[in-house]
PDB file of C-alpha atoms in Angstrom:
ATOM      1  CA  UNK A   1     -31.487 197.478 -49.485  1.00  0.00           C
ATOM      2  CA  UNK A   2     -29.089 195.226 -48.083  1.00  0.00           C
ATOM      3  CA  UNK A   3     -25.237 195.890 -46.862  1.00  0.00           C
ATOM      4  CA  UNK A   4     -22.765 194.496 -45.155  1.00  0.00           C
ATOM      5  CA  UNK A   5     -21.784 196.056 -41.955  1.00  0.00           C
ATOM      6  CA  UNK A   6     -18.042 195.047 -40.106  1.00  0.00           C
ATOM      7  CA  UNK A   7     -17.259 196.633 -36.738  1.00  0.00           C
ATOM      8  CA  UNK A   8     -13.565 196.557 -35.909  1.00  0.00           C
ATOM      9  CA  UNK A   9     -11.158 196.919 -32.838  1.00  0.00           C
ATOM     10  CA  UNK A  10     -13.190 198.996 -29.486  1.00  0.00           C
ATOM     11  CA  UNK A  11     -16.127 198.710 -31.593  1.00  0.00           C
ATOM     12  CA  UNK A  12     -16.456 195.183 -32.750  1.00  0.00           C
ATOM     13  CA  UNK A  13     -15.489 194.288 -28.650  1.00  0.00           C
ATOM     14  CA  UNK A  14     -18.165 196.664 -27.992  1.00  0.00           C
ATOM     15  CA  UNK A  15     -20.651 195.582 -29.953  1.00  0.00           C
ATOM     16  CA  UNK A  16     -20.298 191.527 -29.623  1.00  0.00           C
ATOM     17  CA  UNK A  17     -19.899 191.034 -33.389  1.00  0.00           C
ATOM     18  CA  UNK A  18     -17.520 191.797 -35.921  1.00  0.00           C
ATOM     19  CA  UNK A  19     -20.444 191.560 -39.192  1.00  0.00           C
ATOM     20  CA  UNK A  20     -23.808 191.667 -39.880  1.00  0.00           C
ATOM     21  CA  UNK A  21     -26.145 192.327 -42.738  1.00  0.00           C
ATOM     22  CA  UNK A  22     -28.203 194.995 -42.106  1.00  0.00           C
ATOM     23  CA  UNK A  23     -31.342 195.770 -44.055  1.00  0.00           C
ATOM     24  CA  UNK A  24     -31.885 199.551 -44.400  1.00  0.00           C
ATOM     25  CA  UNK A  25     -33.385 202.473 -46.326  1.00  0.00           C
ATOM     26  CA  UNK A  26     -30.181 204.564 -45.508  1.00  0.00           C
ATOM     27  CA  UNK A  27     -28.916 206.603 -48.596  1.00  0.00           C
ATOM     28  CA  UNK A  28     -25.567 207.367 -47.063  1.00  0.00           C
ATOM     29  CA  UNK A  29     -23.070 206.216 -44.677  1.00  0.00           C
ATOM     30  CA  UNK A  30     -24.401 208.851 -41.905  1.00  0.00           C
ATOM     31  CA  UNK A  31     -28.076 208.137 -42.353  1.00  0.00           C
ATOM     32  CA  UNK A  32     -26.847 204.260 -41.666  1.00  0.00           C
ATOM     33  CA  UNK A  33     -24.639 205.385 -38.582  1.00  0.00           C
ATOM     34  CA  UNK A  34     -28.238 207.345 -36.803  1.00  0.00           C
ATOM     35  CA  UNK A  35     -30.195 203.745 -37.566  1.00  0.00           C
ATOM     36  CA  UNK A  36     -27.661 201.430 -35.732  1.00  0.00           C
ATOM     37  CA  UNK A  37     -27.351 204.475 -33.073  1.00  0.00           C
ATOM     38  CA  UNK A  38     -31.303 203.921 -32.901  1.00  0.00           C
ATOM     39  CA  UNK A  39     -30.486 200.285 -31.842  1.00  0.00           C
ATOM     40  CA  UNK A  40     -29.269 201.901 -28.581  1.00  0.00           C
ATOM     41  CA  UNK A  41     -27.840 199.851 -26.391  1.00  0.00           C
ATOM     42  CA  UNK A  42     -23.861 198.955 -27.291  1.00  0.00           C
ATOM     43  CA  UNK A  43     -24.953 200.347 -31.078  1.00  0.00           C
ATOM     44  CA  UNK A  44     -25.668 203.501 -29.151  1.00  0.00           C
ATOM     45  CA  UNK A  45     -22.641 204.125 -27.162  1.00  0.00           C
ATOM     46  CA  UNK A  46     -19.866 202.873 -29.634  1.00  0.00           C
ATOM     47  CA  UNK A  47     -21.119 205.038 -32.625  1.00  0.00           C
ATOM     48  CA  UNK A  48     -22.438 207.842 -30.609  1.00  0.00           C
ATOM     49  CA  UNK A  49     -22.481 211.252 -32.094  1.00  0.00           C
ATOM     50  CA  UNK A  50     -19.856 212.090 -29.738  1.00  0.00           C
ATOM     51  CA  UNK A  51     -17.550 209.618 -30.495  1.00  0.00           C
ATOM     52  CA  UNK A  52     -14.570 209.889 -33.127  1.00  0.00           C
ATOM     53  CA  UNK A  53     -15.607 206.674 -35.504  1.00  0.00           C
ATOM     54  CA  UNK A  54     -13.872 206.385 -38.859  1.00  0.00           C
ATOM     55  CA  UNK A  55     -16.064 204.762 -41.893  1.00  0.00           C
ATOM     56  CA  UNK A  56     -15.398 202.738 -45.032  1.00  0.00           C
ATOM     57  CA  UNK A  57     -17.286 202.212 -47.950  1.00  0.00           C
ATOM     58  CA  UNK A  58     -16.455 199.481 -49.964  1.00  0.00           C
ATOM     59  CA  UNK A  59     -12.690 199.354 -48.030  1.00  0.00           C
ATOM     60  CA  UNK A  60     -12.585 203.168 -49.228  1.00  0.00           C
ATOM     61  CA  UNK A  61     -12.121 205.931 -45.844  1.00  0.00           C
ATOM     62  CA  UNK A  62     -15.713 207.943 -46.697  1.00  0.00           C
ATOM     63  CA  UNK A  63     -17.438 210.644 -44.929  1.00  0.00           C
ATOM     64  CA  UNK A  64     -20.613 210.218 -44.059  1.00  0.00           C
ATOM     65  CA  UNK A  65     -22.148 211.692 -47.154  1.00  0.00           C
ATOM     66  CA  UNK A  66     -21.295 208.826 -49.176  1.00  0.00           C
ATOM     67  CA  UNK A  67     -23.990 207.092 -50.885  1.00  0.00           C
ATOM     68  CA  UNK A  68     -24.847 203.698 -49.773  1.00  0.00           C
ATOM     69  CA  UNK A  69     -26.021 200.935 -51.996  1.00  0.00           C
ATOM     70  CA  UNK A  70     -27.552 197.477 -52.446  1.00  0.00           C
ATOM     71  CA  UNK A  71     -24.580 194.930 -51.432  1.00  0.00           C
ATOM     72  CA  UNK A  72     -22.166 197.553 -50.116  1.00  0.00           C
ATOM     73  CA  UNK A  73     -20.180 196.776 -47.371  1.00  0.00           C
ATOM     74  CA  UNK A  74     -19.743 199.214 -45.004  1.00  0.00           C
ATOM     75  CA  UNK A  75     -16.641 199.582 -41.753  1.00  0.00           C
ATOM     76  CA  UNK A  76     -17.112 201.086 -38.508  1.00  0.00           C
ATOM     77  CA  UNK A  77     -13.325 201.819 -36.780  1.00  0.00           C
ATOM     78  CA  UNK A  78     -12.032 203.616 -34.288  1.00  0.00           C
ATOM     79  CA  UNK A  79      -9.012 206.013 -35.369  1.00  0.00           C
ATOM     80  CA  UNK A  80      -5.955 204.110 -35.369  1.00  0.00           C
ATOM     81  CA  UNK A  81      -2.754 205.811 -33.864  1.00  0.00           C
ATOM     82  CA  UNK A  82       0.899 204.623 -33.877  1.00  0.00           C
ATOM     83  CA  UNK A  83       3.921 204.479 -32.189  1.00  0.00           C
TER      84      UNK A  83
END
């Protein structure tokens, strides 16, 4: 399947790119997170395991059990704090 991937803020600097499509046989949101770690390089080290990363399905906050599907787009974010 194909979905729409958007990196924002730390990430999308990280990363070089705020979109991409991203073919994968990912059934949820976590599952898509290990491929793009797999990438390694910036991929690696922005969504490492370690790292606090907030996800969106479908501009919905998910956990990483969501299920993914064909034409889904899909948000990678760092927490957001405010003063």
């Amino acid at each position: 399947m194909r979905v729409s991937v958007r990196y924002f803020a730390s990430i999308r600097e990280a990363i070089g790119e705020g979109s991409e499509a991203v073919d994968t046989t990912a059934a949820t949101l976590g599952a898509l997170r290990d491929e793009l770690i797999a990438r390694g390089g910036a991929h690696a080290s922005s969504l490492a395991r370690g790292r606090a990363v907030r996800m969106a399905l479908n501009q919905t906050l998910s956990d990483e059990s969501a299920t993914l599907a064909d034409g889904a787009e899909v948000a990678f974010f760092p927490p957001v704090t405010g003063g």
